[in-house]
XYZ file of C-alpha atoms in Angstrom:
308
model
C 79.311 -25.606 -72.649
C 81.076 -22.361 -71.726
C 80.680 -20.796 -75.170
C 79.588 -17.357 -73.908
C 82.142 -15.338 -71.941
C 83.122 -11.721 -71.378
C 86.248 -10.383 -73.060
C 88.773 -7.948 -71.558
C 86.418 -4.999 -72.237
C 83.506 -6.639 -70.429
C 81.560 -7.387 -73.616
C 80.030 -10.834 -73.996
C 81.403 -12.912 -76.867
C 80.374 -16.258 -78.339
C 83.148 -18.779 -78.894
C 81.913 -20.632 -81.960
C 84.514 -23.350 -81.435
C 82.521 -24.300 -78.320
C 79.015 -23.190 -79.365
C 76.548 -26.022 -80.100
C 73.740 -23.748 -81.399
C 71.512 -24.684 -78.468
C 69.846 -21.255 -78.572
C 69.820 -20.842 -74.802
C 71.634 -17.497 -75.010
C 68.966 -16.155 -77.379
C 66.190 -17.257 -75.056
C 67.930 -15.987 -71.906
C 69.094 -12.530 -73.011
C 66.679 -9.936 -71.527
C 67.749 -7.291 -74.054
C 67.371 -9.311 -77.263
C 71.032 -8.636 -78.010
C 71.645 -12.179 -79.247
C 69.815 -13.135 -82.406
C 70.018 -15.341 -85.476
C 70.835 -14.273 -89.001
C 67.488 -14.289 -90.799
C 66.861 -15.398 -94.384
C 63.224 -14.265 -94.426
C 63.845 -11.451 -96.960
C 65.636 -13.846 -99.330
C 62.739 -16.311 -99.027
C 60.097 -13.637 -99.708
C 62.002 -12.464 -102.777
C 62.015 -16.008 -104.146
C 58.265 -16.285 -103.511
C 57.642 -12.938 -105.265
C 59.498 -14.136 -108.384
C 57.028 -17.028 -108.617
C 59.712 -19.619 -108.003
C 58.675 -23.144 -106.975
C 59.248 -22.531 -103.244
C 58.403 -25.543 -101.069
C 57.909 -25.366 -97.297
C 59.219 -28.215 -95.136
C 57.560 -27.968 -91.731
C 59.142 -29.513 -88.621
C 56.828 -31.836 -86.627
C 56.789 -29.418 -83.667
C 54.985 -26.783 -85.755
C 51.729 -28.702 -85.259
C 51.562 -27.343 -81.718
C 52.273 -23.686 -82.504
C 49.202 -22.180 -84.177
C 45.469 -22.253 -83.539
C 44.008 -24.602 -86.089
C 44.940 -28.102 -87.179
C 47.793 -29.378 -89.317
C 45.703 -29.306 -92.511
C 44.570 -25.712 -91.928
C 48.221 -24.835 -91.384
C 49.089 -26.171 -94.833
C 46.418 -23.952 -96.370
C 47.756 -20.944 -94.461
C 51.304 -21.575 -95.705
C 50.031 -21.891 -99.279
C 48.184 -18.585 -98.864
C 51.470 -17.062 -97.716
C 52.897 -17.827 -101.172
C 54.519 -21.246 -100.953
C 53.787 -23.630 -103.836
C 53.521 -26.745 -101.664
C 54.041 -27.950 -98.111
C 55.632 -31.191 -96.890
C 55.714 -32.486 -93.345
C 59.224 -33.241 -92.109
C 57.362 -35.928 -90.167
C 57.453 -37.973 -93.384
C 61.224 -37.992 -92.963
C 60.753 -38.833 -89.279
C 59.041 -42.052 -90.354
C 62.148 -42.938 -92.347
C 64.471 -41.933 -89.503
C 62.546 -44.012 -86.938
C 62.522 -47.127 -89.119
C 66.197 -46.772 -90.028
C 67.140 -46.282 -86.381
C 65.047 -49.329 -85.469
C 67.009 -51.411 -87.996
C 70.273 -49.967 -86.738
C 69.263 -50.662 -83.137
C 68.672 -54.346 -83.952
C 72.066 -54.597 -85.673
C 73.891 -52.974 -82.780
C 72.193 -55.180 -80.213
C 73.180 -58.250 -82.264
C 76.761 -56.983 -82.139
C 76.419 -56.801 -78.326
C 76.728 -53.031 -78.259
C 75.588 -51.770 -74.821
C 73.414 -48.935 -76.141
C 72.692 -46.560 -79.021
C 71.780 -42.871 -78.876
C 69.461 -41.064 -81.252
C 70.878 -38.693 -83.867
C 68.047 -36.374 -84.947
C 68.842 -33.419 -82.640
C 71.362 -31.095 -84.262
C 72.270 -29.474 -80.935
C 73.146 -32.872 -79.494
C 75.229 -33.818 -82.532
C 77.176 -30.561 -82.229
C 77.658 -31.315 -78.519
C 79.044 -34.743 -79.408
C 81.393 -33.414 -82.102
C 82.762 -30.577 -79.977
C 82.561 -31.752 -76.372
C 81.567 -35.429 -76.066
C 83.667 -37.309 -78.594
C 83.828 -40.375 -76.321
C 80.140 -41.047 -76.897
C 80.384 -40.725 -80.693
C 80.738 -44.493 -81.323
C 77.336 -44.999 -79.674
C 75.471 -42.370 -81.733
C 73.147 -43.612 -84.470
C 74.422 -43.160 -88.027
C 70.895 -42.490 -89.311
C 70.205 -39.140 -90.992
C 67.696 -36.644 -89.598
C 64.037 -36.289 -90.659
C 64.891 -32.971 -92.327
C 67.553 -34.577 -94.502
C 65.288 -37.395 -95.697
C 62.378 -35.034 -96.400
C 64.456 -32.434 -98.247
C 66.173 -35.161 -100.259
C 62.789 -36.594 -101.304
C 61.424 -33.192 -102.337
C 64.540 -32.270 -104.317
C 64.464 -35.621 -106.121
C 60.755 -35.436 -106.985
C 60.117 -31.744 -107.745
C 62.261 -30.252 -110.481
C 63.991 -26.907 -109.880
C 62.320 -26.397 -106.514
C 63.565 -24.218 -103.669
C 63.275 -25.858 -100.251
C 62.579 -23.810 -97.126
C 62.803 -25.566 -93.776
C 60.586 -24.059 -91.065
C 62.447 -24.704 -87.816
C 61.870 -24.484 -84.048
C 65.403 -23.572 -82.987
C 68.802 -22.262 -84.032
C 70.327 -25.766 -83.928
C 67.971 -26.974 -86.666
C 68.598 -23.732 -88.543
C 72.311 -24.542 -88.422
C 71.600 -28.059 -89.695
C 69.626 -26.620 -92.602
C 72.507 -24.337 -93.556
C 74.795 -27.336 -94.012
C 72.380 -29.777 -95.662
C 72.803 -29.750 -99.439
C 69.095 -30.396 -99.981
C 67.959 -27.362 -97.953
C 68.115 -23.939 -99.613
C 66.739 -21.682 -96.875
C 65.620 -21.825 -93.258
C 63.039 -19.763 -91.398
C 61.803 -20.088 -87.831
C 58.357 -20.637 -86.337
C 58.524 -17.031 -85.123
C 59.186 -15.804 -88.655
C 56.327 -17.900 -90.023
C 54.034 -16.392 -87.389
C 55.196 -12.890 -88.358
C 54.528 -13.699 -92.032
C 50.962 -14.769 -91.181
C 50.402 -11.514 -89.285
C 51.791 -9.441 -92.166
C 49.516 -11.168 -94.662
C 46.535 -11.186 -92.261
C 46.233 -14.986 -92.372
C 44.407 -16.707 -89.505
C 45.254 -20.414 -89.480
C 42.087 -21.359 -87.603
C 39.936 -19.688 -90.282
C 41.543 -21.563 -93.193
C 39.990 -24.578 -94.889
C 41.808 -27.906 -94.735
C 44.260 -29.099 -97.388
C 45.514 -32.673 -97.303
C 49.177 -33.604 -97.601
C 50.497 -35.641 -100.517
C 51.882 -38.134 -98.019
C 50.394 -38.767 -94.585
C 52.814 -39.248 -91.702
C 52.387 -41.607 -88.752
C 51.299 -40.472 -85.305
C 54.717 -41.416 -83.909
C 56.498 -39.305 -86.558
C 54.211 -36.346 -85.867
C 55.141 -36.709 -82.192
C 58.900 -36.558 -82.918
C 59.182 -33.016 -81.587
C 57.997 -33.966 -78.088
C 60.375 -35.394 -75.496
C 60.211 -39.189 -75.618
C 58.683 -39.137 -79.097
C 61.746 -40.381 -80.962
C 62.266 -43.337 -78.625
C 58.547 -44.159 -78.869
C 58.693 -44.119 -82.676
C 61.770 -46.368 -82.828
C 60.175 -48.758 -80.320
C 56.870 -48.873 -82.198
C 58.672 -49.665 -85.469
C 60.143 -52.837 -83.957
C 58.345 -56.176 -83.990
C 59.605 -56.832 -80.473
C 58.865 -53.580 -78.652
C 60.039 -55.074 -75.352
C 63.624 -55.075 -76.693
C 63.902 -51.336 -76.078
C 64.712 -49.929 -72.655
C 64.851 -46.172 -73.212
C 66.668 -43.450 -71.327
C 65.261 -39.982 -72.077
C 67.574 -36.966 -71.802
C 65.082 -34.106 -71.562
C 67.203 -31.070 -72.416
C 70.940 -30.426 -72.555
C 72.264 -28.779 -69.397
C 75.237 -29.252 -67.063
C 73.641 -32.248 -65.350
C 72.713 -34.048 -68.574
C 76.151 -33.374 -70.080
C 77.698 -34.868 -66.946
C 75.419 -37.913 -67.266
C 76.292 -38.414 -70.937
C 80.006 -38.163 -70.132
C 79.561 -40.793 -67.440
C 77.674 -43.088 -69.813
C 80.416 -42.733 -72.421
C 83.146 -43.354 -69.855
C 81.426 -46.433 -68.403
C 80.352 -47.745 -71.802
C 76.913 -48.572 -70.450
C 73.726 -47.008 -69.091
C 72.257 -47.427 -65.634
C 69.347 -49.855 -65.214
C 70.200 -51.628 -68.460
C 68.898 -48.881 -70.766
C 69.895 -49.505 -74.371
C 68.330 -46.610 -76.343
C 69.230 -43.067 -75.267
C 67.094 -40.274 -76.694
C 68.754 -36.866 -76.402
C 66.890 -33.608 -76.998
C 68.636 -30.257 -76.803
C 65.558 -28.420 -75.481
C 63.488 -29.286 -72.425
C 60.195 -30.667 -73.647
C 61.728 -31.506 -77.023
C 61.578 -29.380 -80.181
C 58.380 -27.785 -78.868
C 60.666 -26.163 -76.273
C 62.903 -24.588 -78.910
C 63.740 -20.903 -78.519
C 62.000 -19.959 -81.802
C 58.661 -21.510 -80.845
C 55.632 -19.283 -80.174
C 53.589 -21.497 -77.844
C 54.399 -22.845 -74.381
C 55.446 -26.479 -74.058
C 52.344 -27.762 -72.259
C 49.907 -26.139 -74.674
C 51.935 -27.300 -77.693
C 52.004 -30.859 -76.369
C 48.218 -30.849 -75.922
C 47.709 -29.558 -79.465
C 49.969 -32.252 -80.899
C 47.997 -34.897 -78.994
C 44.899 -33.695 -80.850
C 46.766 -33.773 -84.160
C 48.047 -37.335 -83.780
C 44.993 -39.041 -82.285
C 43.522 -39.799 -85.729
C 46.869 -40.541 -87.407
C 48.005 -44.052 -88.299
C 50.682 -45.975 -86.423
C 54.156 -46.261 -87.906
C 54.784 -49.323 -90.054
C 56.822 -52.149 -88.557
C 60.210 -52.792 -90.116
């Protein structure tokens, strides 16, 4: 989006009026000169004071560490958190709400609807693609629904979102139900510091089990699949998957907005900032293919999402 340019002295500068927090500059810089502002010290201080610090783990985290999702919960508890909630539980809510919204929009003869869970995409829309804004779903993100639930059910808790990318970190900063944000990389560093091996931990169940579609939200195509599966008539959805925001996909989205329709009659456009989905975020610690295979193992025994 042209947010990084050199100034008159030759130094690279980020124009935050254009920046969509996609994280590509962080991933691309060979010198590590671009980095996020970390809250890890603040989080550790809250844990040390025995505060009720609750971890909210993004669905993509299931593909990042050796060991399953239940061993990961145990590892996070060992690291000092009082409880752990899957943001996938919020993804179930997001998928069902978007399914309801999709039905309403189709009844109103709207040509298509785009997903709204990717913070990088929403920033792209607000700053560079305002013509497509009327087609974007009004549904809140999985993080918002999960953090809202935790804040409403656990008194005086401190919520910490564990995120795969800077775009989701940015979202967490502005969500009133999220107190702090840390990345997958920071969680991995915390495990190393405390000598915690996820694969050696016992399993701890979650208070609420998420669906397989919600747990697959962080993989490209996963959001569209979840929305489709939540509908009684799955054949009503004709998805278009935007696998990563780049110059070509921005051009395509501009064309869709200008034309007011999608090619080949597609009516649900899923947009992910990172190639591969959230598992391709810059703060992830596993490669996309390996992460996708691990998530497949995680979701194979999970239930299907409920129909709306």
